[in-house]
Amino acid sequence: MEKLAIEGGISLNGEVAISGAKNAALPILCAGLLTAEPLIISNVPHLRDVTTMLSLLGQMGVNISVHDKLGIELHASNIHTPEAPYEMVKTMRASVLVLGPLTARFGEARVSLPGGCAIGLRPVDQHLKGLQAMGATISMDHGYMIVRAPRLKGVRICMDLVTVTGTENLMMAATLAEGTTIIENAAREPEIPDLAACLTAMGAKIKGAGSDTITIEGVDKLHGASHSVMPDRIETGTFLVAAAATGGTVRVTGARPGTLDAVLDKLREAGVKIETGTDWITVAPNGTNGKLRAVNLRTAPYPAFPTDMQAQFVALNTVASGTGVVNETIFENRFMHVQELQRLGADIEVEGNTAIVKGVEHLDGATVMATDLRASASLVIAGLVARGTTVVDRIYHLDRGYESIEEKLSKLGARIRRVS
Ligand code: UD1
């Protein structure tokens, strides 16, 4: 199993280019199922979750070609198996994103129930409730959800809670429904307007994506299109936090600063200097001593602070002055990085969904285990700060969501290498 070995204590400096967003690329790849014509997607990040999604689509019968410059062409003129099997769904919950497009275009979808997930229950009841409201019948068979509908019908859906992939699934389903669908209490994450832009280029009629009410007027058919995936705001935030934690000056390029307001506010509150341009953000130490301050934060749906940045800020707080109280409201059991950070000497107490992080003078390198994607990122940040060598085990989690992370960090001066 591959690991990352990090010699800590070196500040990151320089410039790093941000990749396409994983969480935008995954639904956009599924949008390829909605048309018989080719969908050309560029700025697709080279990640394990993307490869998993491509093999899932390939297994269904979608033709896939890979172009230069991170471009992918999907051609779903027909498919033979409208199914996401357990082996796929268990490695990547976002496989559930095929549910809406398959039902809308082929009248049937079979998707394995996701089962247990390391960061909490993460049910899919809202996806199913919406499809049912649109006239689909839902049954369960040997752990598979089977959704059928000759033609979905436009309807008003009020989501019980804000769900990102739930909103995306229903938005995709509604593009081919008969009549108008209104999704209320929709997620507002920036990946949703990005998906809407792709669907619109394919001929869909969507208004309000990015707000909490999305209106989709169904059409009979969608056509081929080209779309470039937005930059990854979580990768952006992760590099900014890594730079801040190590006391370095880093410019991230090809980013979209407007999607990171809550994160940038917290970084400023932590005491670093942030400058932004149209597509770049620079982080630098502030003032003469450059000491970081621990920050309190509470995760919530966009535009509030993202749960996918929580673990990285816990790592930042471990070496800041003072105490930061971190409240996780989106997922239960999303503090698995805490016990690993403790191995490095962090002072953190967890009470329910709150982590109380008391800054320490320094962390010391140790061997730690990555438990999920963003937890892994927090361990890498802690390893970059710690004295001595940190070995992060089970980095396959990291490869699911960060493109060439060790190369990008090395270019910024980190001493990091992949070892078997
Ligand atoms: C997406 C992101 C993930 C991010 C999360 C929250 C993708 C591929 N993944 O995940 O990186 O951490 O948003 O920003 O975009 N819930 C239900 N019923 C449902 C659906 C969700 O109860 O039918 C609950 C979940 O258990 C969770 C909360 O709603 O507590 C939010 O989950 P959701 O927004 O659906 O997360 P994902 O879309 O899976």
CSV table of C-alpha atoms and ligand atoms in Angstrom, one decimal:
chain,number,residue,atom,x,y,z
A,1,MET,CA,0.0,0.0,0.0
A,2,GLU,CA,1.3,3.4,-0.9
A,3,LYS,CA,2.2,6.0,1.7
A,4,LEU,CA,3.4,9.6,1.7
A,5,ALA,CA,6.6,10.4,3.6
A,6,ILE,CA,6.9,14.1,4.6
A,7,GLU,CA,9.8,15.9,6.2
A,8,GLY,CA,8.1,18.7,8.0
A,9,GLY,CA,9.1,22.2,9.1
A,10,ILE,CA,9.6,23.7,5.7
A,11,SER,CA,7.4,26.6,4.7
A,12,LEU,CA,5.6,26.4,1.3
A,13,ASN,CA,6.4,29.1,-1.2
A,14,GLY,CA,5.6,29.7,-4.9
A,15,GLU,CA,2.7,29.2,-7.2
A,16,VAL,CA,0.4,26.2,-7.7
A,17,ALA,CA,-2.3,25.6,-10.4
A,18,ILE,CA,-5.6,24.4,-9.3
A,19,SER,CA,-7.3,21.4,-11.1
A,20,GLY,CA,-10.9,20.9,-12.2
A,21,ALA,CA,-13.3,20.3,-9.4
A,22,LYS,CA,-14.0,16.6,-8.5
A,23,ASN,CA,-17.4,17.4,-7.2
A,24,ALA,CA,-18.4,19.2,-10.4
A,25,ALA,CA,-16.8,16.7,-12.8
A,26,LEU,CA,-18.6,13.7,-11.3
A,27,PRO,CA,-22.2,14.9,-11.9
A,28,ILE,CA,-21.2,16.4,-15.3
A,29,LEU,CA,-19.8,13.0,-16.4
A,30,CYS,CA,-23.2,11.5,-15.4
A,31,ALA,CA,-24.9,14.2,-17.5
A,32,GLY,CA,-23.4,12.4,-20.5
A,33,LEU,CA,-26.1,9.8,-19.9
A,34,LEU,CA,-28.8,12.3,-20.8
A,35,THR,CA,-28.1,12.5,-24.5
A,36,ALA,CA,-27.4,10.2,-27.4
A,37,GLU,CA,-24.9,12.8,-28.8
A,38,PRO,CA,-21.3,13.3,-27.7
A,39,LEU,CA,-20.6,15.4,-24.6
A,40,ILE,CA,-17.1,16.8,-24.5
A,41,ILE,CA,-15.9,17.7,-21.0
A,42,SER,CA,-12.6,19.6,-20.5
A,43,ASN,CA,-10.6,20.4,-17.3
A,44,VAL,CA,-11.5,17.0,-15.9
A,45,PRO,CA,-9.1,16.3,-12.9
A,46,HIS,CA,-7.1,13.1,-13.1
A,47,LEU,CA,-8.4,11.4,-10.0
A,48,ARG,CA,-9.4,8.0,-8.8
A,49,ASP,CA,-13.0,9.0,-8.3
A,50,VAL,CA,-13.1,10.2,-12.0
A,51,THR,CA,-11.6,6.9,-13.1
A,52,THR,CA,-14.2,5.0,-11.1
A,53,MET,CA,-17.0,7.1,-12.6
A,54,LEU,CA,-15.7,6.5,-16.1
A,55,SER,CA,-15.5,2.7,-15.5
A,56,LEU,CA,-19.0,2.8,-14.2
A,57,LEU,CA,-20.2,4.6,-17.3
A,58,GLY,CA,-18.2,2.3,-19.5
A,59,GLN,CA,-19.7,-0.8,-17.9
A,60,MET,CA,-23.2,0.6,-18.8
A,61,GLY,CA,-22.2,0.8,-22.4
A,62,VAL,CA,-21.1,4.5,-22.7
A,63,ASN,CA,-18.3,5.1,-25.3
A,64,ILE,CA,-15.5,7.0,-23.7
A,65,SER,CA,-12.5,8.7,-25.4
A,66,VAL,CA,-9.8,10.6,-23.7
A,67,HIS,CA,-8.6,13.8,-25.5
A,68,ASP,CA,-5.5,15.9,-24.9
A,69,LYS,CA,-5.6,18.4,-22.1
A,70,LEU,CA,-7.7,16.6,-19.6
A,71,GLY,CA,-10.6,16.3,-22.1
A,72,ILE,CA,-13.1,13.4,-22.1
A,73,GLU,CA,-15.7,12.6,-24.7
A,74,LEU,CA,-18.7,10.6,-23.7
A,75,HIS,CA,-21.0,9.1,-26.1
A,76,ALA,CA,-24.1,7.4,-24.6
A,77,SER,CA,-25.9,6.7,-27.9
A,78,ASN,CA,-27.3,3.6,-26.2
A,79,ILE,CA,-26.5,1.7,-23.1
A,80,HIS,CA,-27.0,-2.0,-22.2
A,81,THR,CA,-27.1,-2.0,-18.4
A,82,PRO,CA,-28.7,0.9,-16.5
A,83,GLU,CA,-27.0,-0.2,-13.3
A,84,ALA,CA,-24.5,0.9,-10.7
A,85,PRO,CA,-23.3,-2.3,-9.0
A,86,TYR,CA,-22.3,-2.5,-5.3
A,87,GLU,CA,-18.6,-2.7,-6.0
A,88,MET,CA,-18.7,0.8,-7.6
A,89,VAL,CA,-21.1,2.4,-5.2
A,90,LYS,CA,-19.2,1.2,-2.2
A,91,THR,CA,-15.9,2.7,-3.4
A,92,MET,CA,-17.6,6.0,-4.5
A,93,ARG,CA,-21.0,7.1,-3.2
A,94,ALA,CA,-21.2,9.7,-6.0
A,95,SER,CA,-22.1,6.7,-8.2
A,96,VAL,CA,-25.7,7.4,-7.0
A,97,LEU,CA,-25.6,10.4,-9.4
A,98,VAL,CA,-26.5,8.0,-12.3
A,99,LEU,CA,-29.9,7.5,-10.8
A,100,GLY,CA,-31.6,10.6,-12.1
A,101,PRO,CA,-30.1,10.6,-15.6
A,102,LEU,CA,-30.8,6.9,-16.2
A,103,THR,CA,-34.4,7.1,-15.0
A,104,ALA,CA,-35.0,10.2,-17.1
A,105,ARG,CA,-33.6,8.9,-20.4
A,106,PHE,CA,-34.0,5.1,-20.2
A,107,GLY,CA,-37.0,4.8,-17.8
A,108,GLU,CA,-35.1,2.6,-15.4
A,109,ALA,CA,-32.1,2.6,-13.0
A,110,ARG,CA,-30.7,0.0,-10.7
A,111,VAL,CA,-28.3,1.4,-8.1
A,112,SER,CA,-26.9,-0.5,-5.2
A,113,LEU,CA,-27.6,1.0,-1.8
A,114,PRO,CA,-24.4,2.7,-0.6
A,115,GLY,CA,-24.2,0.9,2.6
A,116,GLY,CA,-22.0,2.1,5.5
A,117,CYS,CA,-19.7,5.0,5.0
A,118,ALA,CA,-16.8,6.1,7.1
A,119,ILE,CA,-18.1,9.6,7.6
A,120,GLY,CA,-21.6,8.8,8.7
A,121,LEU,CA,-24.9,7.3,7.4
A,122,ARG,CA,-25.4,9.5,4.3
A,123,PRO,CA,-28.7,8.2,3.2
A,124,VAL,CA,-30.2,8.8,-0.2
A,125,ASP,CA,-33.9,9.2,0.9
A,126,GLN,CA,-34.2,12.7,-0.6
A,127,HIS,CA,-33.0,11.5,-4.1
A,128,LEU,CA,-35.7,8.8,-4.0
A,129,LYS,CA,-38.4,11.0,-2.5
A,130,GLY,CA,-37.9,13.5,-5.4
A,131,LEU,CA,-38.0,10.9,-8.1
A,132,GLN,CA,-41.1,9.3,-6.6
A,133,ALA,CA,-42.8,12.8,-6.6
A,134,MET,CA,-41.9,12.9,-10.3
A,135,GLY,CA,-43.9,9.7,-10.8
A,136,ALA,CA,-41.2,7.1,-10.5
A,137,THR,CA,-41.9,3.8,-8.8
A,138,ILE,CA,-39.2,2.6,-6.4
A,139,SER,CA,-38.6,-0.9,-5.2
A,140,MET,CA,-35.8,-2.7,-3.4
A,141,ASP,CA,-34.3,-5.9,-4.6
A,142,HIS,CA,-31.2,-7.7,-3.0
A,143,GLY,CA,-29.8,-4.3,-1.8
A,144,TYR,CA,-30.5,-2.5,-5.1
A,145,MET,CA,-32.8,0.5,-5.5
A,146,ILE,CA,-34.8,0.0,-8.6
A,147,VAL,CA,-36.4,3.2,-10.0
A,148,ARG,CA,-38.8,3.0,-13.0
A,149,ALA,CA,-40.7,5.7,-14.8
A,150,PRO,CA,-41.9,5.6,-18.4
A,151,ARG,CA,-41.6,9.4,-18.4
A,152,LEU,CA,-40.9,11.5,-15.3
A,153,LYS,CA,-43.4,14.4,-14.7
A,154,GLY,CA,-42.5,17.9,-13.6
A,155,VAL,CA,-43.5,18.7,-10.1
A,156,ARG,CA,-42.7,21.0,-7.1
A,157,ILE,CA,-40.3,19.3,-4.8
A,158,CYS,CA,-39.4,20.7,-1.4
A,159,MET,CA,-36.2,19.0,-0.1
A,160,ASP,CA,-36.4,18.1,3.6
A,161,LEU,CA,-32.7,19.0,3.9
A,162,VAL,CA,-30.0,20.5,1.8
A,163,THR,CA,-28.3,17.8,-0.2
A,164,VAL,CA,-25.8,18.5,-3.0
A,165,THR,CA,-25.9,15.2,-5.0
A,166,GLY,CA,-29.7,15.0,-4.2
A,167,THR,CA,-30.2,18.4,-5.9
A,168,GLU,CA,-28.0,17.4,-8.8
A,169,ASN,CA,-29.8,14.1,-9.3
A,170,LEU,CA,-33.2,15.7,-9.4
A,171,MET,CA,-32.0,18.6,-11.6
A,172,MET,CA,-30.7,16.1,-14.1
A,173,ALA,CA,-33.8,14.0,-14.0
A,174,ALA,CA,-36.0,17.1,-14.5
A,175,THR,CA,-34.3,18.2,-17.7
A,176,LEU,CA,-36.1,15.4,-19.6
A,177,ALA,CA,-39.3,15.3,-17.6
A,178,GLU,CA,-42.7,16.3,-19.0
A,179,GLY,CA,-43.5,19.8,-17.7
A,180,THR,CA,-41.8,22.1,-15.1
A,181,THR,CA,-40.0,21.0,-12.0
A,182,ILE,CA,-39.3,23.3,-9.1
A,183,ILE,CA,-36.8,22.2,-6.5
A,184,GLU,CA,-37.1,24.1,-3.3
A,185,ASN,CA,-34.5,24.1,-0.5
A,186,ALA,CA,-32.0,23.2,-3.2
A,187,ALA,CA,-28.3,23.1,-2.4
A,188,ARG,CA,-26.5,26.3,-3.5
A,189,GLU,CA,-22.9,24.8,-3.8
A,190,PRO,CA,-21.1,26.3,-6.8
A,191,GLU,CA,-20.9,22.9,-8.4
A,192,ILE,CA,-24.6,23.1,-9.0
A,193,PRO,CA,-24.5,26.1,-11.3
A,194,ASP,CA,-21.6,24.5,-13.1
A,195,LEU,CA,-23.6,21.4,-13.8
A,196,ALA,CA,-26.6,23.6,-14.8
A,197,ALA,CA,-24.3,25.4,-17.3
A,198,CYS,CA,-23.3,22.1,-18.8
A,199,LEU,CA,-27.0,20.9,-19.0
A,200,THR,CA,-28.0,24.3,-20.5
A,201,ALA,CA,-25.3,23.9,-23.2
A,202,MET,CA,-27.0,20.5,-23.9
A,203,GLY,CA,-30.3,22.2,-24.4
A,204,ALA,CA,-31.8,22.1,-20.9
A,205,LYS,CA,-34.0,24.9,-19.6
A,206,ILE,CA,-32.8,25.7,-16.1
A,207,LYS,CA,-33.3,28.9,-14.0
A,208,GLY,CA,-32.1,29.6,-10.5
A,209,ALA,CA,-29.2,27.2,-10.1
A,210,GLY,CA,-27.0,28.5,-7.3
A,211,SER,CA,-30.1,29.8,-5.4
A,212,ASP,CA,-32.4,27.7,-3.2
A,213,THR,CA,-35.1,27.5,-5.8
A,214,ILE,CA,-34.3,25.9,-9.1
A,215,THR,CA,-36.8,25.7,-11.9
A,216,ILE,CA,-36.4,23.2,-14.7
A,217,GLU,CA,-38.6,23.2,-17.8
A,218,GLY,CA,-38.4,19.7,-19.2
A,219,VAL,CA,-37.5,19.1,-22.8
A,220,ASP,CA,-38.0,16.0,-25.0
A,221,LYS,CA,-34.3,15.6,-25.9
A,222,LEU,CA,-30.9,17.0,-25.0
A,223,HIS,CA,-28.1,17.3,-27.5
A,224,GLY,CA,-24.3,17.1,-27.5
A,225,ALA,CA,-22.2,20.0,-26.1
A,226,SER,CA,-18.8,21.0,-24.7
A,227,HIS,CA,-18.2,22.1,-21.2
A,228,SER,CA,-15.1,23.0,-19.1
A,229,VAL,CA,-15.3,21.9,-15.4
A,230,MET,CA,-14.9,24.7,-12.8
A,231,PRO,CA,-11.8,24.9,-10.6
A,232,ASP,CA,-11.8,22.9,-7.4
A,233,ARG,CA,-12.6,25.1,-4.5
A,234,ILE,CA,-11.7,22.5,-1.9
A,235,GLU,CA,-8.3,21.8,-3.5
A,236,THR,CA,-7.8,25.6,-3.6
A,237,GLY,CA,-8.7,25.9,0.1
A,238,THR,CA,-6.4,23.0,1.0
A,239,PHE,CA,-3.3,24.6,-0.6
A,240,LEU,CA,-4.1,27.9,1.1
A,241,VAL,CA,-4.4,26.3,4.5
A,242,ALA,CA,-1.2,24.3,3.9
A,243,ALA,CA,0.6,27.5,3.0
A,244,ALA,CA,-0.8,29.4,6.0
A,245,ALA,CA,0.0,26.5,8.4
A,246,THR,CA,3.7,26.4,7.3
A,247,GLY,CA,4.0,30.2,7.3
A,248,GLY,CA,4.6,30.5,3.6
A,249,THR,CA,3.6,32.7,0.7
A,250,VAL,CA,1.7,30.9,-2.0
A,251,ARG,CA,-0.3,32.0,-5.0
A,252,VAL,CA,-3.0,29.6,-6.2
A,253,THR,CA,-3.8,30.1,-9.9
A,254,GLY,CA,-6.7,29.1,-12.1
A,255,ALA,CA,-8.9,29.4,-9.0
A,256,ARG,CA,-12.3,31.0,-8.5
A,257,PRO,CA,-12.0,33.2,-5.4
A,258,GLY,CA,-15.7,34.0,-5.3
A,259,THR,CA,-16.5,30.4,-4.3
A,260,LEU,CA,-14.4,30.5,-1.2
A,261,ASP,CA,-15.6,33.5,0.8
A,262,ALA,CA,-16.2,31.6,4.0
A,263,VAL,CA,-12.8,29.9,3.8
A,264,LEU,CA,-11.0,33.1,3.0
A,265,ASP,CA,-12.7,34.9,5.9
A,266,LYS,CA,-11.5,32.2,8.3
A,267,LEU,CA,-8.0,32.4,7.0
A,268,ARG,CA,-8.0,36.2,7.6
A,269,GLU,CA,-9.3,35.6,11.0
A,270,ALA,CA,-6.5,33.1,11.6
A,271,GLY,CA,-4.1,36.0,11.0
A,272,VAL,CA,-2.8,35.5,7.4
A,273,LYS,CA,-2.9,38.0,4.6
A,274,ILE,CA,-5.2,37.1,1.7
A,275,GLU,CA,-5.2,38.9,-1.7
A,276,THR,CA,-7.4,37.9,-4.6
A,277,GLY,CA,-7.6,38.6,-8.3
A,278,THR,CA,-10.0,37.3,-10.9
A,279,ASP,CA,-8.6,33.8,-10.9
A,280,TRP,CA,-5.9,33.8,-8.2
A,281,ILE,CA,-5.5,34.0,-4.5
A,282,THR,CA,-2.3,34.7,-2.5
A,283,VAL,CA,-1.8,33.8,1.1
A,284,ALA,CA,1.1,35.3,3.1
A,285,PRO,CA,2.0,35.7,6.7
A,286,ASN,CA,0.7,38.9,8.3
A,287,GLY,CA,2.8,41.3,10.3
A,288,THR,CA,6.1,40.6,11.9
A,289,ASN,CA,5.8,37.5,14.0
A,290,GLY,CA,3.3,35.8,11.7
A,291,LYS,CA,1.8,33.7,14.5
A,292,LEU,CA,-1.5,32.0,13.6
A,293,ARG,CA,-4.6,32.4,15.8
A,294,ALA,CA,-6.9,29.4,16.3
A,295,VAL,CA,-10.4,30.0,14.8
A,296,ASN,CA,-13.9,28.8,15.7
A,297,LEU,CA,-16.0,27.5,12.9
A,298,ARG,CA,-19.2,25.7,12.1
A,299,THR,CA,-19.8,23.8,8.9
A,300,ALA,CA,-23.1,24.3,7.1
A,301,PRO,CA,-24.3,24.2,3.5
A,302,TYR,CA,-22.9,26.8,1.0
A,303,PRO,CA,-22.3,29.7,1.2
A,304,ALA,CA,-21.4,28.9,4.8
A,305,PHE,CA,-18.2,27.1,5.8
A,306,PRO,CA,-17.8,23.8,3.9
A,307,THR,CA,-17.6,20.5,5.7
A,308,ASP,CA,-14.9,19.5,3.1
A,309,MET,CA,-12.5,22.1,4.6
A,310,GLN,CA,-13.2,21.3,8.3
A,311,ALA,CA,-10.4,18.7,8.7
A,312,GLN,CA,-7.8,21.1,7.2
A,313,PHE,CA,-8.7,23.9,9.6
A,314,VAL,CA,-8.5,21.5,12.5
A,315,ALA,CA,-4.9,20.8,11.4
A,316,LEU,CA,-4.3,24.6,11.2
A,317,ASN,CA,-5.7,25.2,14.7
A,318,THR,CA,-3.4,22.5,16.2
A,319,VAL,CA,-0.4,24.8,15.7
A,320,ALA,CA,-2.1,28.2,16.2
A,321,SER,CA,-2.2,30.2,19.4
A,322,GLY,CA,-5.3,29.9,21.5
A,323,THR,CA,-8.3,27.5,21.3
A,324,GLY,CA,-10.5,26.9,18.3
A,325,VAL,CA,-14.0,25.3,18.6
A,326,VAL,CA,-14.9,23.4,15.5
A,327,ASN,CA,-18.5,22.4,15.1
A,328,GLU,CA,-19.4,19.8,12.4
A,329,THR,CA,-23.1,20.0,11.4
A,330,ILE,CA,-23.2,18.1,8.1
A,331,PHE,CA,-21.9,14.7,8.8
A,332,GLU,CA,-21.8,12.7,12.0
A,333,ASN,CA,-18.5,10.9,12.7
A,334,ARG,CA,-16.3,13.3,10.6
A,335,PHE,CA,-13.6,13.8,13.2
A,336,MET,CA,-11.5,10.7,12.4
A,337,HIS,CA,-8.5,12.8,11.7
A,338,VAL,CA,-8.5,13.9,15.3
A,339,GLN,CA,-7.0,10.7,16.8
A,340,GLU,CA,-4.4,10.7,14.0
A,341,LEU,CA,-3.5,14.3,14.7
A,342,GLN,CA,-3.1,13.4,18.4
A,343,ARG,CA,-0.4,11.0,17.4
A,344,LEU,CA,1.6,14.0,16.1
A,345,GLY,CA,1.1,15.7,19.5
A,346,ALA,CA,-2.1,17.8,18.8
A,347,ASP,CA,-4.2,18.8,21.7
A,348,ILE,CA,-7.8,18.1,20.7
A,349,GLU,CA,-10.9,17.0,22.5
A,350,VAL,CA,-14.0,15.8,20.8
A,351,GLU,CA,-17.5,16.2,22.4
A,352,GLY,CA,-20.2,14.9,20.1
A,353,ASN,CA,-20.0,16.9,16.9
A,354,THR,CA,-17.6,19.5,18.3
A,355,ALA,CA,-13.8,19.4,18.4
A,356,ILE,CA,-12.0,21.7,20.8
A,357,VAL,CA,-8.5,22.3,19.5
A,358,LYS,CA,-5.9,23.9,21.7
A,359,GLY,CA,-2.9,25.1,19.8
A,360,VAL,CA,0.5,23.6,20.7
A,361,GLU,CA,4.0,25.0,20.1
A,362,HIS,CA,4.9,22.2,17.6
A,363,LEU,CA,3.8,18.9,16.3
A,364,ASP,CA,6.2,15.9,16.0
A,365,GLY,CA,6.3,13.6,13.0
A,366,ALA,CA,4.8,10.1,13.4
A,367,THR,CA,3.1,7.4,11.3
A,368,VAL,CA,-0.6,8.2,10.8
A,369,MET,CA,-3.4,6.6,8.9
A,370,ALA,CA,-5.6,8.3,6.4
A,371,THR,CA,-9.3,7.5,7.0
A,372,ASP,CA,-11.1,9.5,4.4
A,373,LEU,CA,-10.4,12.1,1.7
A,374,ARG,CA,-10.4,15.3,3.6
A,375,ALA,CA,-9.0,13.7,6.8
A,376,SER,CA,-6.0,12.7,4.6
A,377,ALA,CA,-5.5,16.3,3.5
A,378,SER,CA,-5.4,17.4,7.2
A,379,LEU,CA,-2.8,14.8,8.0
A,380,VAL,CA,-0.6,16.0,5.0
A,381,ILE,CA,-0.9,19.6,6.3
A,382,ALA,CA,0.0,18.5,9.8
A,383,GLY,CA,2.9,16.5,8.4
A,384,LEU,CA,4.2,19.6,6.6
A,385,VAL,CA,4.2,21.5,9.8
A,386,ALA,CA,5.5,18.8,12.2
A,387,ARG,CA,9.2,18.4,13.2
A,388,GLY,CA,10.8,15.3,11.7
A,389,THR,CA,9.2,12.7,9.4
A,390,THR,CA,5.5,12.0,9.1
A,391,VAL,CA,4.3,8.9,7.2
A,392,VAL,CA,0.7,9.1,6.0
A,393,ASP,CA,-0.6,5.6,5.3
A,394,ARG,CA,-3.5,4.5,3.1
A,395,ILE,CA,-3.2,7.5,0.8
A,396,TYR,CA,-5.5,5.9,-1.7
A,397,HIS,CA,-8.1,8.2,0.0
A,398,LEU,CA,-6.1,11.2,-1.0
A,399,ASP,CA,-5.8,10.0,-4.6
A,400,ARG,CA,-9.6,10.0,-4.8
A,401,GLY,CA,-9.7,13.8,-4.7
A,402,TYR,CA,-6.3,15.5,-5.1
A,403,GLU,CA,-4.6,15.5,-8.4
A,404,SER,CA,-0.8,15.0,-8.2
A,405,ILE,CA,-0.7,16.3,-4.7
A,406,GLU,CA,2.9,15.4,-3.9
A,407,GLU,CA,4.2,16.9,-7.2
A,408,LYS,CA,2.3,20.2,-6.5
A,409,LEU,CA,3.5,20.3,-2.9
A,410,SER,CA,7.1,19.5,-4.0
A,411,LYS,CA,7.1,22.4,-6.4
A,412,LEU,CA,6.2,24.6,-3.5
A,413,GLY,CA,9.2,23.4,-1.6
A,414,ALA,CA,7.8,20.5,0.5
A,415,ARG,CA,9.9,17.5,1.1
A,416,ILE,CA,7.3,14.9,0.3
A,417,ARG,CA,7.6,11.6,-1.5
A,418,ARG,CA,5.4,8.6,-2.3
A,419,VAL,CA,6.7,5.3,-0.9
A,420,SER,CA,5.4,1.7,-1.2
B,1,UD1,C1,-21.5,16.2,-1.4
B,1,UD1,C2,-20.0,16.3,-1.8
B,1,UD1,C3,-19.2,16.0,-0.6
B,1,UD1,C4,-19.6,17.1,0.5
B,1,UD1,C5,-21.1,17.1,0.8
B,1,UD1,C6,-21.5,18.2,1.7
B,1,UD1,C7,-20.1,15.4,-4.1
B,1,UD1,C8,-19.7,14.3,-5.0
B,1,UD1,N1,-19.8,15.2,-2.8
B,1,UD1,O1,-21.8,14.9,-0.9
B,1,UD1,O2,-17.8,16.2,-0.9
B,1,UD1,O3,-18.9,16.7,1.7
B,1,UD1,O4,-21.8,17.2,-0.5
B,1,UD1,O5,-21.1,19.4,1.2
B,1,UD1,O6,-20.5,16.5,-4.5
B,1,UD1,N2,-28.7,13.4,3.4
B,1,UD1,C9,-29.9,12.8,3.8
B,1,UD1,N3,-30.7,12.2,2.8
B,1,UD1,C10,-30.3,12.3,1.5
B,1,UD1,C11,-29.1,13.0,1.1
B,1,UD1,C12,-28.3,13.5,2.1
B,1,UD1,O7,-30.2,12.7,5.0
B,1,UD1,O8,-31.1,11.8,0.6
B,1,UD1,C13,-27.8,14.0,4.5
B,1,UD1,C14,-26.5,13.3,4.6
B,1,UD1,O9,-26.5,12.2,5.4
B,1,UD1,C15,-25.6,14.5,5.1
B,1,UD1,C16,-26.3,15.7,4.6
B,1,UD1,O10,-27.6,15.3,4.1
B,1,UD1,O11,-25.8,14.5,6.5
B,1,UD1,C17,-25.6,16.4,3.4
B,1,UD1,O12,-25.3,15.4,2.4
B,1,UD1,P1,-25.2,15.7,0.9
B,1,UD1,O13,-25.2,17.1,0.6
B,1,UD1,O14,-26.2,14.8,0.2
B,1,UD1,O15,-23.7,15.1,0.6
B,1,UD1,P2,-23.3,14.5,-0.8
B,1,UD1,O16,-24.1,15.1,-1.9
B,1,UD1,O17,-23.3,13.0,-0.7
